[in-house]
Amino acid sequence: MTSIRYAIAPLHLEAHVFAVTVTVDMPDPAGQVFTLPAWIPGSYMIRDFARNIVRIRADAGGRQVPLTKLDKQSWQAEPIGAEDGPLVLSYEVYAWDLSVRSAHLDTTHGFYNGSSVFLRVEGQDHLPCTVDIHAPAGAAYADWRVATALPEARGPGGARRYGFGRYQASDYDELIDHPVEMGTFALASFRACGTQHDVVFTGRVPQLDLRRICRDLKQICEAQIRMFEPRTARAPFLDSNRRYVFMTMVTTDGYGGLEHRASTALMCARGDLPARGDSETSEGYRTFLGLCSHEYFHTWNVKRIKPAAFVPYKLAQETYTPLLWLFEGFTSYYDDLILARTGLVTEAQYVEMLAKTWNGVLRGNGRTKQSVADSAFDAWTKYYRQDENAPNAIVSYYTKGSLVALALDLTIREKTRGRKSLDDIMRALWQRYGRDFYAPGAKQRGVTEAEVHALFDEVTGLRLGSLLRALTEGTGEIGLVPLFRAFGIKAEVQKPAAGAALGIKTRTEDGWVRVSQVLDGGAGQAAGVSAGDLLVALDGLRLAPGQLDKLLARYRPGDRAELHVFRRDELQVLPVTLAREPAVQYKVSVESGKHAARVRWLGH
């Protein structure tokens, strides 16, 4: 069988440009069409990666072949005869997006997702692909290596592990599902349930404790593998590869992650990573471990267990599904739960993390207006395009979705007296829809909303339809207080702070305090404060950065004051009656002593 041949090279590192070619042996006789994805799976926003193509041409038989641009991301080559030989498309990609989603190149490293650099050969995307990954020219880059979970090609030109050379993929979908990092990264490995896992860090991190990171990630990975495959302890990516790669870009304040079938691209803050000799587990390090846990869980939940709308992916346009509460929300529930089950956080720390998530959802009035199913469906236009009114209009299918998972898990455990749990639901989804997803010859299919609902009842033996619809399609509050009580956890409404509040969010900008968001029901909204206002003074005292909360602490709810703001460079005087923060907040704690249901849940 013929294959599609790609090649990519860092061309001008100082100008952040990759050079890419794609060679097609048997182009469409009517004129071959090439298309670049408009979005990347896992990040539900149209990003128009084709805008970064700065030069493109086609050649065949020693001559240039005319190209016609069909739309913002597609080109068609003029038909060529069989005697003209293969069609070669050559183009340059500007890569200056330091994120987990696209591509970035400079003199220190290179990174790309295939969806942002490799054009799809329309009608031939089912064919095997090879990609030659070239090293940058020059002695200064002699020690660069390659990190990717993409399998090395066999035969002449085949790459050695971590080396430049030829790699292979079964089809275009696999080609773009293995990001690539190149440079002088730190590298370590561990085995989880007998399978190799590699850990890659790009960026300077003095005294980085790779041994501790590997030890902790091993526990996370093994707990997840055994949860889905309790009998075989078989890692899911063995269907197409033999290892998993955590690749992390370290910056001053970065955070983010994007899942792939046998790897994940991560960003984290330098201060979140442990230094050699540290024994404490900082909040930042817990955040990093939770991020790794989240993306690793996606190896099952969304990379193989998929919503039906994503089979196959339609990367030229938005693809709508109401099920992201399951694929992102449930993953957000399990990421920290796995930390508790492995002992990487204590019970007390875990319930504090639950409280933080719960209180964060309660602070936004959007939860009373949008369900998590609607939030998922509207991810393209609302969640990923948030504006100043976001807290008042939308709810996160990540955070509230994790609370939905929590409520369902505790409900199932209580009503079945511990015989069943949400773990059983996830295993059933895996067995029916995910385990054989990438198996040779398997018919790939995703799960529908109706099938998800039916599965809950079938697996648990309960009638959960009304509860599931209320949690996912409704906007009511989630009744966590009595559920917690059944597991030896106490949730109490926090006494409001004595000081007053404006009910706004701010940011510092050029020495000023600018209003970024105004919350529903707050004193600021009632007084007419608007997003974008520059706060000047409260009762004649300048509001310098960091001073607003200190000044407000001198007031009590019900006190009146004068707020001076600049709006469009015009000074406004706003009389304001100060109030308490409008959101109800909870303090959650573990009751003393062992509790059997809690032990079964958290595994302690």
XYZ file of C-alpha atoms in Angstrom:
604
model
C 0.000 0.000 0.000
C 1.263 3.444 -0.857
C 1.799 5.990 1.889
C 1.699 9.750 2.299
C 5.176 11.109 3.018
C 5.672 14.182 5.178
C 8.850 15.976 6.194
C 9.317 18.814 8.668
C 12.410 20.840 9.524
C 13.146 23.889 11.669
C 14.026 26.263 8.817
C 14.554 29.706 10.366
C 14.645 29.353 14.152
C 15.147 33.075 14.703
C 12.083 33.779 12.535
C 10.093 30.875 14.070
C 9.476 29.085 10.759
C 9.091 25.354 10.091
C 9.478 24.037 6.529
C 7.053 21.235 5.666
C 6.585 19.023 2.616
C 3.955 16.421 1.783
C 4.502 13.993 -1.079
C 1.543 12.260 -2.746
C 2.341 9.421 -5.150
C -1.161 9.130 -6.603
C -2.878 12.521 -6.420
C -6.540 12.906 -7.316
C -6.792 13.025 -11.162
C -9.324 15.834 -10.811
C -6.865 17.924 -8.796
C -5.642 17.042 -5.324
C -7.149 19.000 -2.426
C -5.170 19.691 0.774
C -6.782 20.956 3.991
C -5.401 22.014 7.357
C -7.567 21.484 10.471
C -9.299 24.532 11.921
C -9.228 23.186 15.495
C -7.447 20.597 17.577
C -9.279 17.846 19.496
C -9.488 18.619 23.199
C -9.634 22.392 22.672
C -13.056 23.308 21.386
C -12.448 26.570 19.576
C -11.864 27.400 15.916
C -8.216 28.467 15.718
C -7.679 28.629 11.938
C -4.177 27.159 11.962
C -3.906 27.809 8.197
C -3.393 31.500 8.891
C 0.163 30.589 9.935
C 1.083 29.243 6.498
C 3.212 32.013 5.018
C 4.297 30.447 1.716
C 3.053 27.429 -0.238
C 3.727 25.842 -3.640
C 3.280 22.538 -5.461
C 5.697 20.774 -7.827
C 5.595 17.682 -10.022
C 7.752 16.387 -12.850
C 10.264 19.183 -12.473
C 7.717 21.992 -12.840
C 5.600 24.129 -10.545
C 1.949 23.107 -10.382
C -0.631 25.901 -10.003
C -2.541 25.963 -6.694
C -6.008 27.401 -6.178
C -7.128 28.408 -2.703
C -10.628 27.086 -2.097
C -11.329 28.540 1.322
C -9.466 29.746 4.418
C -7.779 26.369 4.966
C -7.903 24.424 1.688
C -5.900 24.399 -1.544
C -6.373 22.435 -4.777
C -3.507 21.531 -7.096
C -4.060 21.538 -10.832
C -4.484 17.995 -12.217
C -1.268 16.272 -13.303
C -0.661 13.189 -15.401
C 0.635 9.898 -14.059
C 3.847 10.425 -16.003
C 4.601 13.605 -14.034
C 5.509 11.590 -10.953
C 4.544 12.388 -7.356
C 2.983 15.685 -6.368
C 5.052 17.523 -3.762
C 3.514 20.315 -1.700
C 6.012 22.587 0.063
C 5.106 25.260 2.574
C 6.357 27.251 5.534
C 4.583 27.546 8.876
C 5.058 30.434 11.293
C 5.301 28.925 14.790
C 5.112 31.370 17.681
C 2.266 30.106 19.877
C 3.750 29.073 23.218
C 0.864 26.849 24.228
C -0.113 23.187 24.178
C -2.375 23.686 21.142
C -0.310 24.787 18.173
C 3.399 25.170 17.298
C 6.364 27.090 18.693
C 9.926 27.406 17.456
C 12.931 29.431 18.559
C 16.625 28.899 19.163
C 15.948 27.015 22.423
C 13.427 24.383 21.306
C 10.739 23.388 18.834
C 7.264 22.030 19.464
C 4.305 21.240 17.248
C 0.974 19.493 17.124
C 0.430 17.820 13.768
C -2.944 19.508 13.349
C -1.225 22.881 13.037
C 1.503 21.880 10.562
C 0.462 18.844 8.466
C -2.009 19.383 5.637
C -4.526 16.576 5.154
C -4.524 14.900 1.738
C -8.257 14.811 1.083
C -9.541 11.389 0.101
C -6.291 9.717 1.167
C -6.240 10.447 4.885
C -6.853 6.740 5.579
C -3.451 5.815 4.113
C -0.348 5.147 6.231
C 1.893 8.157 6.755
C 5.577 8.658 7.353
C 7.211 11.842 8.589
C 10.894 12.698 8.405
C 11.711 14.973 11.342
C 14.874 16.885 10.483
C 17.313 18.499 12.876
C 18.018 22.211 12.586
C 21.178 23.041 10.666
C 24.257 24.174 12.565
C 26.637 22.940 15.227
C 24.758 24.908 17.890
C 21.945 22.335 17.659
C 24.052 19.177 17.599
C 22.750 18.034 20.988
C 19.049 18.457 20.203
C 16.820 15.393 20.603
C 13.229 14.486 19.710
C 10.475 13.506 22.160
C 7.272 11.999 20.804
C 5.122 8.909 21.195
C 4.941 8.564 17.416
C 6.368 5.131 16.487
C 9.779 5.060 14.845
C 9.737 3.833 11.246
C 11.493 0.600 10.372
C 14.129 0.277 7.700
C 16.410 2.876 6.085
C 15.993 6.353 7.519
C 14.067 5.095 10.526
C 14.625 7.164 13.639
C 16.169 5.904 16.816
C 14.217 6.683 19.948
C 14.638 10.375 20.847
C 16.479 10.904 17.578
C 15.783 12.761 14.367
C 14.745 10.629 11.423
C 11.668 8.863 10.082
C 8.535 8.114 12.100
C 5.317 6.423 11.017
C 1.577 6.523 11.616
C -1.247 4.238 10.519
C -3.207 7.171 9.067
C -3.554 10.950 9.190
C -5.598 10.847 12.392
C -2.760 9.099 14.213
C -0.151 11.369 12.639
C -1.685 14.494 14.157
C -2.352 12.825 17.523
C 1.319 12.652 18.540
C 2.845 16.059 19.357
C 6.597 16.498 18.975
C 9.078 18.310 21.207
C 12.652 18.904 20.069
C 15.546 20.490 21.903
C 17.764 19.872 24.939
C 15.100 18.704 27.342
C 15.457 16.844 30.640
C 14.353 13.229 30.341
C 13.468 10.473 32.789
C 11.496 7.223 32.571
C 9.529 4.877 34.795
C 7.436 1.776 34.318
C 3.795 1.641 35.375
C 2.150 -1.786 35.293
C 5.147 -2.923 33.266
C 4.776 -0.243 30.565
C 7.312 2.490 29.871
C 6.398 6.092 30.589
C 8.726 8.949 29.681
C 8.835 12.355 31.362
C 10.209 15.312 29.389
C 10.795 18.848 30.702
C 11.729 21.776 28.472
C 12.913 24.948 30.175
C 15.370 25.644 32.970
C 14.420 24.190 36.340
C 17.306 24.255 38.849
C 17.617 21.124 40.984
C 14.565 19.478 39.412
C 13.680 16.312 41.341
C 12.934 13.977 38.432
C 13.123 10.915 40.663
C 10.316 12.163 42.891
C 8.167 13.166 39.925
C 8.569 9.720 38.365
C 7.769 8.020 41.669
C 4.579 10.036 42.109
C 3.444 9.746 38.485
C 3.980 5.986 38.635
C 1.401 5.772 41.440
C -1.087 7.899 39.481
C -0.668 5.925 36.265
C -0.906 2.521 37.940
C -4.036 3.533 39.864
C -5.760 4.589 36.646
C -4.647 1.555 34.650
C -5.907 -0.789 37.377
C -9.164 1.100 37.724
C -10.039 0.490 34.065
C -8.375 -2.922 33.760
C -8.456 -4.515 37.229
C -7.736 -7.997 35.882
C -5.088 -7.369 33.216
C -3.540 -4.038 34.341
C -2.956 -3.362 30.636
C -2.250 0.214 29.556
C -4.642 1.483 26.844
C -2.013 2.859 24.458
C -0.463 -0.563 23.879
C -2.920 -0.884 20.995
C -0.749 1.384 18.839
C 2.430 2.066 20.813
C 4.617 0.780 23.599
C 5.010 3.829 25.821
C 3.481 7.058 27.033
C 5.178 10.486 27.053
C 4.518 13.382 29.437
C 6.072 16.431 27.711
C 6.113 19.629 29.753
C 7.085 23.185 28.852
C 8.160 25.018 32.018
C 7.677 28.794 32.242
C 7.338 31.364 34.993
C 3.573 31.078 35.364
C 2.325 28.639 32.719
C -0.526 26.170 33.153
C -2.355 23.933 30.713
C -2.584 20.517 29.165
C -3.845 18.751 26.069
C -4.423 15.023 25.811
C -3.309 12.692 23.022
C -3.661 8.958 22.480
C -0.215 8.059 23.916
C 1.116 11.348 25.268
C 0.204 14.723 26.667
C 1.511 18.227 26.111
C 1.675 20.216 29.357
C 2.675 23.657 30.592
C 3.461 24.414 34.214
C 5.004 27.072 36.422
C 8.620 26.558 37.427
C 7.763 27.085 41.089
C 5.246 24.236 41.016
C 7.930 21.590 40.452
C 9.814 19.995 43.370
C 13.508 20.631 43.925
C 15.854 17.909 45.101
C 15.763 17.728 48.880
C 12.195 19.032 49.203
C 9.983 16.716 51.208
C 6.836 18.838 51.444
C 4.106 18.607 48.817
C 3.316 22.203 47.949
C -0.022 23.357 46.614
C 1.722 24.091 43.305
C 3.086 20.553 43.055
C -0.367 19.141 43.837
C -1.664 21.287 40.994
C 0.943 19.842 38.638
C 0.183 16.254 39.681
C -3.533 16.919 39.254
C -2.876 18.230 35.743
C -0.886 15.109 34.850
C -3.610 12.927 36.353
C -6.281 14.763 34.347
C -4.558 14.392 30.989
C -3.586 10.777 31.633
C -7.218 9.900 32.468
C -8.143 11.283 29.052
C -6.164 8.397 27.535
C -9.316 6.390 28.246
C -11.991 9.057 28.561
C -12.195 11.013 25.260
C -9.248 9.575 23.349
C -10.880 6.134 23.153
C -14.270 6.484 24.837
C -15.599 9.253 22.591
C -18.887 11.057 22.066
C -20.555 9.865 18.877
C -20.223 13.356 17.402
C -16.421 12.959 17.425
C -16.345 9.740 15.388
C -14.827 10.708 13.108
C -13.502 14.159 13.981
C -14.644 16.917 11.624
C -11.685 19.254 11.993
C -12.742 21.791 9.362
C -15.703 23.010 11.413
C -17.263 23.061 14.869
C -18.490 19.699 16.144
C -21.223 19.934 18.751
C -21.906 17.576 21.642
C -23.706 18.065 24.976
C -21.554 15.351 26.584
C -18.433 17.272 27.577
C -19.673 17.156 31.181
C -18.864 13.439 30.953
C -15.602 13.695 29.080
C -14.140 16.767 30.771
C -16.228 17.017 33.946
C -15.808 13.377 34.991
C -12.109 13.567 34.137
C -11.875 16.653 36.363
C -13.464 14.640 39.165
C -11.115 11.689 38.852
C -7.900 13.699 38.489
C -7.822 14.777 42.159
C -9.654 11.673 43.391
C -6.748 9.574 42.084
C -4.350 11.757 44.105
C -6.364 10.918 47.224
C -6.557 7.212 46.429
C -2.790 7.004 45.974
C -2.077 8.932 49.170
C -0.424 11.819 47.319
C -2.887 14.072 49.143
C -4.513 13.416 52.511
C -8.244 13.046 53.066
C -8.290 16.511 54.622
C -6.453 18.030 51.669
C -8.762 16.293 49.226
C -11.975 17.589 50.785
C -10.422 21.070 50.849
C -9.848 20.697 47.115
C -13.482 19.648 46.681
C -14.588 22.689 48.673
C -12.490 24.986 46.486
C -14.153 23.625 43.355
C -17.633 23.781 44.885
C -17.211 27.330 46.139
C -15.780 28.405 42.802
C -18.915 27.188 41.026
C -21.145 28.903 43.604
C -19.426 32.269 43.026
C -20.692 32.437 39.462
C -24.359 33.210 38.863
C -24.058 31.582 35.437
C -24.783 28.236 37.082
C -28.406 29.380 37.555
C -28.766 30.169 33.846
C -26.854 27.485 31.952
C -26.769 23.717 32.410
C -23.569 21.732 31.964
C -25.075 20.090 28.869
C -25.711 23.521 27.341
C -22.266 24.676 28.439
C -20.753 21.719 26.574
C -22.796 22.344 23.443
C -21.911 26.049 23.467
C -18.217 25.514 24.269
C -17.265 26.866 20.841
C -18.970 30.210 21.322
C -19.139 30.696 25.084
C -16.778 28.663 27.269
C -13.763 29.112 24.982
C -14.687 32.727 24.177
C -15.354 34.099 27.620
C -15.899 37.816 28.088
C -16.438 40.148 31.028
C -19.945 38.771 31.624
C -18.879 35.118 31.721
C -19.398 34.532 35.498
C -22.964 35.813 35.174
C -23.857 33.877 32.027
C -22.049 30.545 31.806
C -21.046 27.596 33.948
C -17.947 25.459 33.431
C -18.606 21.894 32.293
C -15.204 21.144 33.831
C -15.831 22.319 37.392
C -19.580 21.835 37.695
C -19.194 18.655 35.655
C -16.811 17.362 38.318
C -19.433 18.128 40.976
C -22.001 16.220 38.912
C -19.637 13.239 38.900
C -19.098 13.599 42.653
C -22.844 13.672 43.349
C -23.479 10.655 41.122
C -20.621 8.674 42.633
C -21.714 9.307 46.219
C -25.370 8.635 45.357
C -24.575 5.317 43.676
C -22.314 4.240 46.539
C -24.906 5.127 49.168
C -27.915 3.586 47.420
C -26.086 0.347 46.576
C -24.352 0.189 49.997
C -20.975 0.319 48.352
C -21.576 -2.462 45.846
C -21.429 -0.112 42.867
C -19.812 3.213 42.099
C -18.977 5.600 39.281
C -15.891 3.446 38.690
C -18.208 0.713 37.404
C -19.795 3.161 34.953
C -16.393 4.183 33.608
C -15.303 0.559 33.237
C -18.503 -0.277 31.349
C -17.959 2.674 29.003
C -14.395 1.489 28.458
C -15.363 -2.120 27.749
C -18.124 -1.240 25.268
C -16.832 1.848 23.511
C -13.132 2.346 24.197
C -11.083 -0.811 24.661
C -11.032 -1.821 20.986
C -11.358 1.651 19.483
C -7.963 1.577 17.736
C -7.772 -2.185 17.278
C -7.049 -3.236 13.676
C -10.281 -3.794 11.791
C -12.471 -2.569 14.647
C -15.533 -0.510 13.800
C -15.013 2.747 15.616
C -18.068 4.165 17.306
C -18.777 6.742 19.953
C -21.347 6.834 22.707
C -24.599 8.782 22.445
C -26.330 10.700 25.198
C -29.156 8.133 25.319
C -26.649 5.277 25.670
C -24.910 7.052 28.543
C -28.189 7.478 30.410
C -29.192 3.837 29.836
C -25.805 2.624 31.022
C -26.153 4.272 34.426
C -29.346 2.344 35.154
C -28.098 -0.932 33.704
C -24.777 -0.983 35.561
C -26.043 0.220 38.941
C -29.482 -1.419 38.983
C -30.886 1.966 40.038
C -33.239 4.353 38.308
C -31.018 7.381 37.880
C -32.570 8.972 34.809
C -34.365 11.806 36.600
C -31.344 12.626 38.754
C -28.961 12.505 35.787
C -31.171 14.813 33.734
C -31.573 17.218 36.632
C -27.817 17.358 37.204
C -26.829 17.745 33.561
C -29.774 19.538 31.962
C -30.966 21.580 34.938
C -29.660 24.671 36.685
C -30.571 23.811 40.263
C -28.100 23.488 43.106
C -26.387 20.139 43.646
C -27.366 18.706 47.027
C -23.916 17.809 48.301
C -24.445 18.484 52.023
C -26.483 15.321 52.826
C -24.344 13.243 50.463
C -21.186 14.311 52.276
C -22.786 13.513 55.624
C -23.260 9.873 54.581
C -19.492 9.610 54.060
C -18.351 11.229 57.280
C -17.717 14.651 55.779
C -19.137 17.828 57.270
C -20.131 20.785 55.080
C -21.098 24.029 56.794
C -22.071 27.381 55.359
C -19.233 29.786 56.062
C -20.023 32.851 58.079
C -19.713 35.864 55.765
C -16.677 38.039 56.316
C -17.311 41.053 58.504
C -15.913 43.438 55.904
C -17.804 44.824 52.949
C -17.385 43.903 49.295
C -18.061 45.447 45.899
C -18.758 42.166 44.082
C -16.255 42.830 41.315
C -13.068 41.276 39.929
C -10.105 43.463 39.064
C -6.678 43.360 37.482
C -3.661 45.642 37.715
C -2.863 47.596 34.578
C -0.086 50.195 34.273
C -0.364 51.155 37.931
C -4.168 51.339 37.839
C -6.867 48.989 39.098
C -9.139 48.034 36.211
C -12.475 46.267 36.644
C -12.456 42.995 34.696
C -15.821 41.548 35.758
C -18.887 42.707 37.682
C -20.823 39.970 39.464
C -24.600 39.700 39.499
C -26.200 40.840 42.741
C -23.156 42.694 44.018
C -22.834 46.228 45.315
C -20.736 47.234 42.329
C -23.374 46.213 39.826
C -26.083 48.044 41.793
C -23.946 51.203 41.777
C -23.333 51.043 38.037
C -19.718 49.880 38.032
C -18.870 48.400 34.613
C -16.171 46.135 33.256
C -13.318 48.241 31.914
C -13.679 51.012 34.515
C -10.461 52.299 36.109
C -10.926 52.571 39.864
C -9.569 55.903 41.071
C -10.652 56.442 44.677
C -12.994 55.283 47.431
C -14.234 58.108 49.644
C -11.423 60.291 48.383
C -8.617 57.770 48.991
C -6.659 56.583 45.967
C -7.194 52.952 45.027
C -3.647 51.865 44.269
C -2.997 48.251 43.233
C -3.374 45.943 46.215
C -5.261 48.516 48.301
C -8.911 47.832 47.444
C -9.461 44.942 49.865
C -7.577 46.769 52.635
C -9.798 49.801 52.275
C -12.995 47.753 52.060
C -12.051 45.979 55.304
C -12.671 49.292 57.087
C -16.332 49.274 56.020
C -19.301 47.132 56.974
C -22.170 45.875 54.811
C -24.720 48.658 54.492
C -22.166 51.478 54.674
C -22.344 54.084 51.927
C -19.363 55.445 50.064
C -18.355 57.361 46.961
C -16.467 55.532 44.260
C -14.557 57.524 41.632
C -13.871 55.763 38.348
C -12.622 56.646 34.885
C -14.804 55.324 32.077
C -13.667 56.134 28.536
C -11.380 58.803 30.115
C -14.372 60.509 31.750
C -14.453 60.756 35.539
C -17.569 59.234 37.095
C -18.714 59.537 40.697
C -20.757 56.500 41.749
C -22.574 56.392 45.090
C -22.349 52.833 46.365
C -24.021 50.973 49.216
C -21.518 48.312 50.228
C -22.637 44.731 50.806
C -21.388 41.250 51.560
C -20.132 38.954 48.847
C -23.352 37.588 47.313
C -22.221 33.963 46.970
C -22.860 31.334 49.635
C -19.614 29.550 50.501
C -18.987 26.264 52.321
C -16.353 24.948 54.672
C -15.849 21.219 54.201
C -13.977 18.993 56.640
C -13.441 15.314 57.429
C -15.063 14.038 60.602
C -12.677 12.335 63.009
C -12.293 8.574 62.972
C -12.531 5.998 60.220
C -15.691 5.863 58.157
C -16.261 2.668 56.165
C -18.009 4.331 53.202
C -15.343 7.014 52.996
C -12.579 4.406 53.121
C -14.152 2.503 50.215
C -14.501 5.745 48.255
C -11.064 7.233 48.854
C -9.204 3.977 49.258
C -7.584 4.868 52.591
